[in-house]
Amino acid sequence: MRLGIDLDGVVADFNQGWVSRYNRDFDAALSTNDIVEWDAPTGLTHFGDMDQFWEWARTCGEGKSIFRPLLPYPAAIEALTELDRAGHHIVILTTKPDFAVHDTYEWLAEHRMPTTEVHILDDKTEVDCDLYVDDADHNLEALVASHPASVVCRFVRPWNRSHPGSIDVENWEEIGRLIAARSTGSD
Ligand SMILES: [Mg+2]
């Protein structure tokens, strides 16, 4: 199967990354538990809007962008490596600011992401996959609408919600089981 995999909020822990650096740079005490909505930085930080957040995020990763030093969620890379070994094709579908494109490729290489197909794009519906995993409500809605024959998985996070036509998944173990069950063995 072609597996369309989002990075931030699914494989890479974007929130732990920015919250820890925000606390360091601004002597704050935010917790990742505070993040319960999309674009949370505008409500939780001193930044007046997301443009200001992104201006800081451009270099807050020890001189690189916020995306470069992000940590993978536990078990995520291992699960994708298993899926690759099982014969599935891992397709990375990620939205990034222009300044983070090269950091994204460095991150994928550092963590030995088992993929030969990476799309950095806004509209994920442009790429056909048999199954998608994402954590953003706008992507889940668009994928369900545009790819009715595909499986769309919502990685359950406090900042997203269930969508008719998508399947809620809680962890990578569950995703692995779901893919094994859907796989015909001919992929
Ligand atoms: Mg995401």
mmCIF file with all atom_site columns, N, CA and C in Angstrom, residues 52-112:
data_model
loop_
_atom_site.group_PDB
_atom_site.id
_atom_site.type_symbol
_atom_site.label_atom_id
_atom_site.label_alt_id
_atom_site.label_comp_id
_atom_site.label_asym_id
_atom_site.label_entity_id
_atom_site.label_seq_id
_atom_site.pdbx_PDB_ins_code
_atom_site.Cartn_x
_atom_site.Cartn_y
_atom_site.Cartn_z
_atom_site.occupancy
_atom_site.B_iso_or_equiv
_atom_site.pdbx_formal_charge
_atom_site.auth_seq_id
_atom_site.auth_comp_id
_atom_site.auth_asym_id
_atom_site.auth_atom_id
_atom_site.pdbx_PDB_model_num
ATOM 1   N N  . GLN A 1 52  ? 4.480  36.321 13.907 1.00 0.00 ? 52  GLN A N  1
ATOM 2   C CA . GLN A 1 52  ? 5.540  36.581 14.889 1.00 0.00 ? 52  GLN A CA 1
ATOM 3   C C  . GLN A 1 52  ? 6.117  35.276 15.421 1.00 0.00 ? 52  GLN A C  1
ATOM 4   N N  . PHE A 1 53  ? 5.232  34.308 15.635 1.00 0.00 ? 53  PHE A N  1
ATOM 5   C CA . PHE A 1 53  ? 5.702  32.987 16.072 1.00 0.00 ? 53  PHE A CA 1
ATOM 6   C C  . PHE A 1 53  ? 6.668  32.409 15.053 1.00 0.00 ? 53  PHE A C  1
ATOM 7   N N  . TRP A 1 54  ? 6.292  32.457 13.768 1.00 0.00 ? 54  TRP A N  1
ATOM 8   C CA . TRP A 1 54  ? 7.129  31.856 12.732 1.00 0.00 ? 54  TRP A CA 1
ATOM 9   C C  . TRP A 1 54  ? 8.439  32.609 12.547 1.00 0.00 ? 54  TRP A C  1
ATOM 10  N N  . GLU A 1 55  ? 8.430  33.914 12.817 1.00 0.00 ? 55  GLU A N  1
ATOM 11  C CA . GLU A 1 55  ? 9.675  34.673 12.724 1.00 0.00 ? 55  GLU A CA 1
ATOM 12  C C  . GLU A 1 55  ? 10.675 34.153 13.763 1.00 0.00 ? 55  GLU A C  1
ATOM 13  N N  . TRP A 1 56  ? 10.174 33.874 14.971 1.00 0.00 ? 56  TRP A N  1
ATOM 14  C CA . TRP A 1 56  ? 11.041 33.281 16.011 1.00 0.00 ? 56  TRP A CA 1
ATOM 15  C C  . TRP A 1 56  ? 11.418 31.845 15.628 1.00 0.00 ? 56  TRP A C  1
ATOM 16  N N  . ALA A 1 57  ? 10.441 31.092 15.117 1.00 0.00 ? 57  ALA A N  1
ATOM 17  C CA . ALA A 1 57  ? 10.650 29.673 14.817 1.00 0.00 ? 57  ALA A CA 1
ATOM 18  C C  . ALA A 1 57  ? 11.653 29.458 13.687 1.00 0.00 ? 57  ALA A C  1
ATOM 19  N N  . ARG A 1 58  ? 11.921 30.508 12.941 1.00 0.00 ? 58  ARG A N  1
ATOM 20  C CA . ARG A 1 58  ? 12.851 30.421 11.811 1.00 0.00 ? 58  ARG A CA 1
ATOM 21  C C  . ARG A 1 58  ? 14.266 30.046 12.276 1.00 0.00 ? 58  ARG A C  1
ATOM 22  N N  . THR A 1 59  ? 14.637 30.502 13.486 1.00 0.00 ? 59  THR A N  1
ATOM 23  C CA . THR A 1 59  ? 16.017 30.251 13.958 1.00 0.00 ? 59  THR A CA 1
ATOM 24  C C  . THR A 1 59  ? 16.085 29.703 15.381 1.00 0.00 ? 59  THR A C  1
ATOM 25  N N  . CYS A 1 60  ? 14.940 29.367 15.984 1.00 0.00 ? 60  CYS A N  1
ATOM 26  C CA . CYS A 1 60  ? 14.978 28.982 17.406 1.00 0.00 ? 60  CYS A CA 1
ATOM 27  C C  . CYS A 1 60  ? 15.534 27.577 17.623 1.00 0.00 ? 60  CYS A C  1
ATOM 28  N N  . GLY A 1 61  ? 15.747 26.833 16.563 1.00 0.00 ? 61  GLY A N  1
ATOM 29  C CA . GLY A 1 61  ? 16.301 25.483 16.713 1.00 0.00 ? 61  GLY A CA 1
ATOM 30  C C  . GLY A 1 61  ? 17.810 25.515 16.719 1.00 0.00 ? 61  GLY A C  1
ATOM 31  N N  . GLU A 1 62  ? 18.362 26.221 17.699 1.00 0.00 ? 62  GLU A N  1
ATOM 32  C CA . GLU A 1 62  ? 19.811 26.337 17.820 1.00 0.00 ? 62  GLU A CA 1
ATOM 33  C C  . GLU A 1 62  ? 20.424 26.878 16.519 1.00 0.00 ? 62  GLU A C  1
ATOM 34  N N  . GLY A 1 63  ? 19.782 27.918 16.014 1.00 0.00 ? 63  GLY A N  1
ATOM 35  C CA . GLY A 1 63  ? 20.255 28.564 14.789 1.00 0.00 ? 63  GLY A CA 1
ATOM 36  C C  . GLY A 1 63  ? 19.543 28.055 13.544 1.00 0.00 ? 63  GLY A C  1
ATOM 37  N N  . LYS A 1 64  ? 19.016 26.870 13.635 1.00 0.00 ? 64  LYS A N  1
ATOM 38  C CA . LYS A 1 64  ? 18.225 26.346 12.518 1.00 0.00 ? 64  LYS A CA 1
ATOM 39  C C  . LYS A 1 64  ? 16.746 26.540 12.845 1.00 0.00 ? 64  LYS A C  1
ATOM 40  N N  . SER A 1 65  ? 15.895 26.098 11.943 1.00 0.00 ? 65  SER A N  1
ATOM 41  C CA . SER A 1 65  ? 14.467 26.295 12.203 1.00 0.00 ? 65  SER A CA 1
ATOM 42  C C  . SER A 1 65  ? 13.989 25.332 13.285 1.00 0.00 ? 65  SER A C  1
ATOM 43  N N  . ILE A 1 66  ? 12.834 25.636 13.821 1.00 0.00 ? 66  ILE A N  1
ATOM 44  C CA . ILE A 1 66  ? 12.240 24.803 14.866 1.00 0.00 ? 66  ILE A CA 1
ATOM 45  C C  . ILE A 1 66  ? 12.146 23.337 14.438 1.00 0.00 ? 66  ILE A C  1
ATOM 46  N N  . PHE A 1 67  ? 12.016 23.087 13.150 1.00 0.00 ? 67  PHE A N  1
ATOM 47  C CA . PHE A 1 67  ? 11.756 21.716 12.688 1.00 0.00 ? 67  PHE A CA 1
ATOM 48  C C  . PHE A 1 67  ? 12.999 20.819 12.753 1.00 0.00 ? 67  PHE A C  1
ATOM 49  N N  . ARG A 1 68  ? 14.180 21.439 12.695 1.00 0.00 ? 68  ARG A N  1
ATOM 50  C CA . ARG A 1 68  ? 15.395 20.614 12.598 1.00 0.00 ? 68  ARG A CA 1
ATOM 51  C C  . ARG A 1 68  ? 15.648 19.763 13.850 1.00 0.00 ? 68  ARG A C  1
ATOM 52  N N  . PRO A 1 69  ? 15.520 20.334 15.076 1.00 0.00 ? 69  PRO A N  1
ATOM 53  C CA . PRO A 1 69  ? 15.829 19.513 16.260 1.00 0.00 ? 69  PRO A CA 1
ATOM 54  C C  . PRO A 1 69  ? 14.629 18.758 16.849 1.00 0.00 ? 69  PRO A C  1
ATOM 55  N N  . LEU A 1 70  ? 13.509 18.728 16.185 1.00 0.00 ? 70  LEU A N  1
ATOM 56  C CA . LEU A 1 70  ? 12.354 18.031 16.760 1.00 0.00 ? 70  LEU A CA 1
ATOM 57  C C  . LEU A 1 70  ? 12.690 16.567 17.045 1.00 0.00 ? 70  LEU A C  1
ATOM 58  N N  . LEU A 1 71  ? 12.065 16.047 18.091 1.00 0.00 ? 71  LEU A N  1
ATOM 59  C CA . LEU A 1 71  ? 12.246 14.631 18.422 1.00 0.00 ? 71  LEU A CA 1
ATOM 60  C C  . LEU A 1 71  ? 11.118 13.828 17.791 1.00 0.00 ? 71  LEU A C  1
ATOM 61  N N  . PRO A 1 72  ? 11.422 12.637 17.304 1.00 0.00 ? 72  PRO A N  1
ATOM 62  C CA . PRO A 1 72  ? 10.331 11.768 16.850 1.00 0.00 ? 72  PRO A CA 1
ATOM 63  C C  . PRO A 1 72  ? 9.509  11.308 18.052 1.00 0.00 ? 72  PRO A C  1
ATOM 64  N N  . TYR A 1 73  ? 8.224  11.102 17.843 1.00 0.00 ? 73  TYR A N  1
ATOM 65  C CA . TYR A 1 73  ? 7.418  10.466 18.886 1.00 0.00 ? 73  TYR A CA 1
ATOM 66  C C  . TYR A 1 73  ? 7.927  9.037  19.088 1.00 0.00 ? 73  TYR A C  1
ATOM 67  N N  . PRO A 1 74  ? 7.837  8.545  20.324 1.00 0.00 ? 74  PRO A N  1
ATOM 68  C CA . PRO A 1 74  ? 8.273  7.168  20.579 1.00 0.00 ? 74  PRO A CA 1
ATOM 69  C C  . PRO A 1 74  ? 7.572  6.190  19.633 1.00 0.00 ? 74  PRO A C  1
ATOM 70  N N  . ALA A 1 75  ? 8.333  5.263  19.092 1.00 0.00 ? 75  ALA A N  1
ATOM 71  C CA . ALA A 1 75  ? 7.814  4.154  18.265 1.00 0.00 ? 75  ALA A CA 1
ATOM 72  C C  . ALA A 1 75  ? 7.443  4.533  16.840 1.00 0.00 ? 75  ALA A C  1
ATOM 73  N N  . ALA A 1 76  ? 7.460  5.825  16.517 1.00 0.00 ? 76  ALA A N  1
ATOM 74  C CA . ALA A 1 76  ? 6.989  6.223  15.181 1.00 0.00 ? 76  ALA A CA 1
ATOM 75  C C  . ALA A 1 76  ? 7.932  5.739  14.073 1.00 0.00 ? 76  ALA A C  1
ATOM 76  N N  . ILE A 1 77  ? 9.222  6.042  14.210 1.00 0.00 ? 77  ILE A N  1
ATOM 77  C CA . ILE A 1 77  ? 10.172 5.655  13.157 1.00 0.00 ? 77  ILE A CA 1
ATOM 78  C C  . ILE A 1 77  ? 10.246 4.129  13.064 1.00 0.00 ? 77  ILE A C  1
ATOM 79  N N  . GLU A 1 78  ? 10.217 3.487  14.214 1.00 0.00 ? 78  GLU A N  1
ATOM 80  C CA . GLU A 1 78  ? 10.277 2.015  14.237 1.00 0.00 ? 78  GLU A CA 1
ATOM 81  C C  . GLU A 1 78  ? 9.070  1.416  13.507 1.00 0.00 ? 78  GLU A C  1
ATOM 82  N N  . ALA A 1 79  ? 7.915  1.982  13.750 1.00 0.00 ? 79  ALA A N  1
ATOM 83  C CA . ALA A 1 79  ? 6.706  1.465  13.097 1.00 0.00 ? 79  ALA A CA 1
ATOM 84  C C  . ALA A 1 79  ? 6.778  1.660  11.584 1.00 0.00 ? 79  ALA A C  1
ATOM 85  N N  . LEU A 1 80  ? 7.263  2.805  11.144 1.00 0.00 ? 80  LEU A N  1
ATOM 86  C CA . LEU A 1 80  ? 7.370  3.062  9.707  1.00 0.00 ? 80  LEU A CA 1
ATOM 87  C C  . LEU A 1 80  ? 8.416  2.151  9.074  1.00 0.00 ? 80  LEU A C  1
ATOM 88  N N  . THR A 1 81  ? 9.482  1.896  9.798  1.00 0.00 ? 81  THR A N  1
ATOM 89  C CA . THR A 1 81  ? 10.513 0.982  9.294  1.00 0.00 ? 81  THR A CA 1
ATOM 90  C C  . THR A 1 81  ? 9.936  -0.423 9.115  1.00 0.00 ? 81  THR A C  1
ATOM 91  N N  . GLU A 1 82  ? 9.126  -0.844 10.060 1.00 0.00 ? 82  GLU A N  1
ATOM 92  C CA . GLU A 1 82  ? 8.454  -2.147 9.952  1.00 0.00 ? 82  GLU A CA 1
ATOM 93  C C  . GLU A 1 82  ? 7.522  -2.196 8.742  1.00 0.00 ? 82  GLU A C  1
ATOM 94  N N  . LEU A 1 83  ? 6.783  -1.116 8.546  1.00 0.00 ? 83  LEU A N  1
ATOM 95  C CA . LEU A 1 83  ? 5.842  -1.070 7.425  1.00 0.00 ? 83  LEU A CA 1
ATOM 96  C C  . LEU A 1 83  ? 6.594  -1.098 6.095  1.00 0.00 ? 83  LEU A C  1
ATOM 97  N N  . ASP A 1 84  ? 7.724  -0.415 6.050  1.00 0.00 ? 84  ASP A N  1
ATOM 98  C CA . ASP A 1 84  ? 8.561  -0.432 4.845  1.00 0.00 ? 84  ASP A CA 1
ATOM 99  C C  . ASP A 1 84  ? 9.073  -1.853 4.589  1.00 0.00 ? 84  ASP A C  1
ATOM 100 N N  . ARG A 1 85  ? 9.531  -2.494 5.636  1.00 0.00 ? 85  ARG A N  1
ATOM 101 C CA . ARG A 1 85  ? 10.034 -3.870 5.491  1.00 0.00 ? 85  ARG A CA 1
ATOM 102 C C  . ARG A 1 85  ? 8.940  -4.819 5.042  1.00 0.00 ? 85  ARG A C  1
ATOM 103 N N  . ALA A 1 86  ? 7.710  -4.520 5.447  1.00 0.00 ? 86  ALA A N  1
ATOM 104 C CA . ALA A 1 86  ? 6.580  -5.378 5.076  1.00 0.00 ? 86  ALA A CA 1
ATOM 105 C C  . ALA A 1 86  ? 6.150  -5.141 3.624  1.00 0.00 ? 86  ALA A C  1
ATOM 106 N N  . GLY A 1 87  ? 6.822  -4.208 2.943  1.00 0.00 ? 87  GLY A N  1
ATOM 107 C CA . GLY A 1 87  ? 6.553  -4.015 1.520  1.00 0.00 ? 87  GLY A CA 1
ATOM 108 C C  . GLY A 1 87  ? 5.693  -2.812 1.192  1.00 0.00 ? 87  GLY A C  1
ATOM 109 N N  . HIS A 1 88  ? 5.335  -2.050 2.203  1.00 0.00 ? 88  HIS A N  1
ATOM 110 C CA . HIS A 1 88  ? 4.545  -0.843 1.944  1.00 0.00 ? 88  HIS A CA 1
ATOM 111 C C  . HIS A 1 88  ? 5.472  0.295  1.505  1.00 0.00 ? 88  HIS A C  1
ATOM 112 N N  . HIS A 1 89  ? 4.876  1.274  0.825  1.00 0.00 ? 89  HIS A N  1
ATOM 113 C CA . HIS A 1 89  ? 5.644  2.404  0.306  1.00 0.00 ? 89  HIS A CA 1
ATOM 114 C C  . HIS A 1 89  ? 5.323  3.629  1.153  1.00 0.00 ? 89  HIS A C  1
ATOM 115 N N  . ILE A 1 90  ? 6.315  4.145  1.841  1.00 0.00 ? 90  ILE A N  1
ATOM 116 C CA . ILE A 1 90  ? 6.096  5.291  2.728  1.00 0.00 ? 90  ILE A CA 1
ATOM 117 C C  . ILE A 1 90  ? 6.229  6.578  1.914  1.00 0.00 ? 90  ILE A C  1
ATOM 118 N N  . VAL A 1 91  ? 5.158  7.368  1.927  1.00 0.00 ? 91  VAL A N  1
ATOM 119 C CA . VAL A 1 91  ? 5.123  8.650  1.216  1.00 0.00 ? 91  VAL A CA 1
ATOM 120 C C  . VAL A 1 91  ? 5.004  9.748  2.277  1.00 0.00 ? 91  VAL A C  1
ATOM 121 N N  . ILE A 1 92  ? 5.982  10.623 2.355  1.00 0.00 ? 92  ILE A N  1
ATOM 122 C CA . ILE A 1 92  ? 5.921  11.706 3.347  1.00 0.00 ? 92  ILE A CA 1
ATOM 123 C C  . ILE A 1 92  ? 5.157  12.887 2.748  1.00 0.00 ? 92  ILE A C  1
ATOM 124 N N  . LEU A 1 93  ? 4.127  13.327 3.472  1.00 0.00 ? 93  LEU A N  1
ATOM 125 C CA . LEU A 1 93  ? 3.308  14.469 3.050  1.00 0.00 ? 93  LEU A CA 1
ATOM 126 C C  . LEU A 1 93  ? 3.359  15.501 4.175  1.00 0.00 ? 93  LEU A C  1
ATOM 127 N N  . THR A 1 94  ? 4.099  16.571 3.974  1.00 0.00 ? 94  THR A N  1
ATOM 128 C CA . THR A 1 94  ? 4.273  17.527 5.069  1.00 0.00 ? 94  THR A CA 1
ATOM 129 C C  . THR A 1 94  ? 4.198  18.956 4.564  1.00 0.00 ? 94  THR A C  1
ATOM 130 N N  . THR A 1 95  ? 3.580  19.812 5.353  1.00 0.00 ? 95  THR A N  1
ATOM 131 C CA . THR A 1 95  ? 3.495  21.241 5.039  1.00 0.00 ? 95  THR A CA 1
ATOM 132 C C  . THR A 1 95  ? 4.545  21.967 5.859  1.00 0.00 ? 95  THR A C  1
ATOM 133 N N  . LYS A 1 96  ? 5.344  22.768 5.196  1.00 0.00 ? 96  LYS A N  1
ATOM 134 C CA . LYS A 1 96  ? 6.427  23.451 5.903  1.00 0.00 ? 96  LYS A CA 1
ATOM 135 C C  . LYS A 1 96  ? 6.584  24.867 5.346  1.00 0.00 ? 96  LYS A C  1
ATOM 136 N N  . PRO A 1 97  ? 7.025  25.811 6.185  1.00 0.00 ? 97  PRO A N  1
ATOM 137 C CA . PRO A 1 97  ? 7.415  27.114 5.645  1.00 0.00 ? 97  PRO A CA 1
ATOM 138 C C  . PRO A 1 97  ? 8.619  26.935 4.712  1.00 0.00 ? 97  PRO A C  1
ATOM 139 N N  . ASP A 1 98  ? 8.795  27.855 3.777  1.00 0.00 ? 98  ASP A N  1
ATOM 140 C CA . ASP A 1 98  ? 9.914  27.752 2.830  1.00 0.00 ? 98  ASP A CA 1
ATOM 141 C C  . ASP A 1 98  ? 11.259 27.628 3.544  1.00 0.00 ? 98  ASP A C  1
ATOM 142 N N  . PHE A 1 99  ? 11.388 28.341 4.668  1.00 0.00 ? 99  PHE A N  1
ATOM 143 C CA . PHE A 1 99  ? 12.695 28.349 5.342  1.00 0.00 ? 99  PHE A CA 1
ATOM 144 C C  . PHE A 1 99  ? 13.045 26.999 5.975  1.00 0.00 ? 99  PHE A C  1
ATOM 145 N N  . ALA A 1 100 ? 12.075 26.092 6.047  1.00 0.00 ? 100 ALA A N  1
ATOM 146 C CA . ALA A 1 100 ? 12.319 24.819 6.733  1.00 0.00 ? 100 ALA A CA 1
ATOM 147 C C  . ALA A 1 100 ? 12.483 23.638 5.776  1.00 0.00 ? 100 ALA A C  1
ATOM 148 N N  . VAL A 1 101 ? 12.525 23.901 4.493  1.00 0.00 ? 101 VAL A N  1
ATOM 149 C CA . VAL A 1 101 ? 12.575 22.790 3.534  1.00 0.00 ? 101 VAL A CA 1
ATOM 150 C C  . VAL A 1 101 ? 13.840 21.960 3.700  1.00 0.00 ? 101 VAL A C  1
ATOM 151 N N  . HIS A 1 102 ? 14.984 22.606 3.759  1.00 0.00 ? 102 HIS A N  1
ATOM 152 C CA . HIS A 1 102 ? 16.225 21.831 3.868  1.00 0.00 ? 102 HIS A CA 1
ATOM 153 C C  . HIS A 1 102 ? 16.364 21.184 5.234  1.00 0.00 ? 102 HIS A C  1
ATOM 154 N N  . ASP A 1 103 ? 15.868 21.875 6.281  1.00 0.00 ? 103 ASP A N  1
ATOM 155 C CA . ASP A 1 103 ? 15.878 21.253 7.609  1.00 0.00 ? 103 ASP A CA 1
ATOM 156 C C  . ASP A 1 103 ? 15.030 19.981 7.613  1.00 0.00 ? 103 ASP A C  1
ATOM 157 N N  . THR A 1 104 ? 13.977 19.991 6.838  1.00 0.00 ? 104 THR A N  1
ATOM 158 C CA . THR A 1 104 ? 13.106 18.812 6.783  1.00 0.00 ? 104 THR A CA 1
ATOM 159 C C  . THR A 1 104 ? 13.840 17.629 6.155  1.00 0.00 ? 104 THR A C  1
ATOM 160 N N  . TYR A 1 105 ? 14.545 17.886 5.063  1.00 0.00 ? 105 TYR A N  1
ATOM 161 C CA . TYR A 1 105 ? 15.314 16.789 4.449  1.00 0.00 ? 105 TYR A CA 1
ATOM 162 C C  . TYR A 1 105 ? 16.423 16.312 5.384  1.00 0.00 ? 105 TYR A C  1
ATOM 163 N N  . GLU A 1 106 ? 17.054 17.236 6.099  1.00 0.00 ? 106 GLU A N  1
ATOM 164 C CA . GLU A 1 106 ? 18.090 16.828 7.067  1.00 0.00 ? 106 GLU A CA 1
ATOM 165 C C  . GLU A 1 106 ? 17.487 15.969 8.169  1.00 0.00 ? 106 GLU A C  1
ATOM 166 N N  . TRP A 1 107 ? 16.319 16.368 8.625  1.00 0.00 ? 107 TRP A N  1
ATOM 167 C CA . TRP A 1 107 ? 15.651 15.630 9.701  1.00 0.00 ? 107 TRP A CA 1
ATOM 168 C C  . TRP A 1 107 ? 15.308 14.209 9.242  1.00 0.00 ? 107 TRP A C  1
ATOM 169 N N  . LEU A 1 108 ? 14.778 14.102 8.046  1.00 0.00 ? 108 LEU A N  1
ATOM 170 C CA . LEU A 1 108 ? 14.412 12.772 7.518  1.00 0.00 ? 108 LEU A CA 1
ATOM 171 C C  . LEU A 1 108 ? 15.650 11.894 7.385  1.00 0.00 ? 108 LEU A C  1
ATOM 172 N N  . ALA A 1 109 ? 16.752 12.502 6.961  1.00 0.00 ? 109 ALA A N  1
ATOM 173 C CA . ALA A 1 109 ? 17.987 11.727 6.811  1.00 0.00 ? 109 ALA A CA 1
ATOM 174 C C  . ALA A 1 109 ? 18.544 11.329 8.173  1.00 0.00 ? 109 ALA A C  1
ATOM 175 N N  . GLU A 1 110 ? 18.570 12.275 9.110  1.00 0.00 ? 110 GLU A N  1
ATOM 176 C CA . GLU A 1 110 ? 19.115 11.961 10.440 1.00 0.00 ? 110 GLU A CA 1
ATOM 177 C C  . GLU A 1 110 ? 18.365 10.802 11.081 1.00 0.00 ? 110 GLU A C  1
ATOM 178 N N  . HIS A 1 111 ? 17.066 10.799 10.917 1.00 0.00 ? 111 HIS A N  1
ATOM 179 C CA . HIS A 1 111 ? 16.267 9.772  11.593 1.00 0.00 ? 111 HIS A CA 1
ATOM 180 C C  . HIS A 1 111 ? 16.031 8.544  10.715 1.00 0.00 ? 111 HIS A C  1
ATOM 181 N N  . ARG A 1 112 ? 16.747 8.507  9.586  1.00 0.00 ? 112 ARG A N  1
ATOM 182 C CA . ARG A 1 112 ? 16.705 7.323  8.725  1.00 0.00 ? 112 ARG A CA 1
ATOM 183 C C  . ARG A 1 112 ? 15.266 6.947  8.363  1.00 0.00 ? 112 ARG A C  1
#
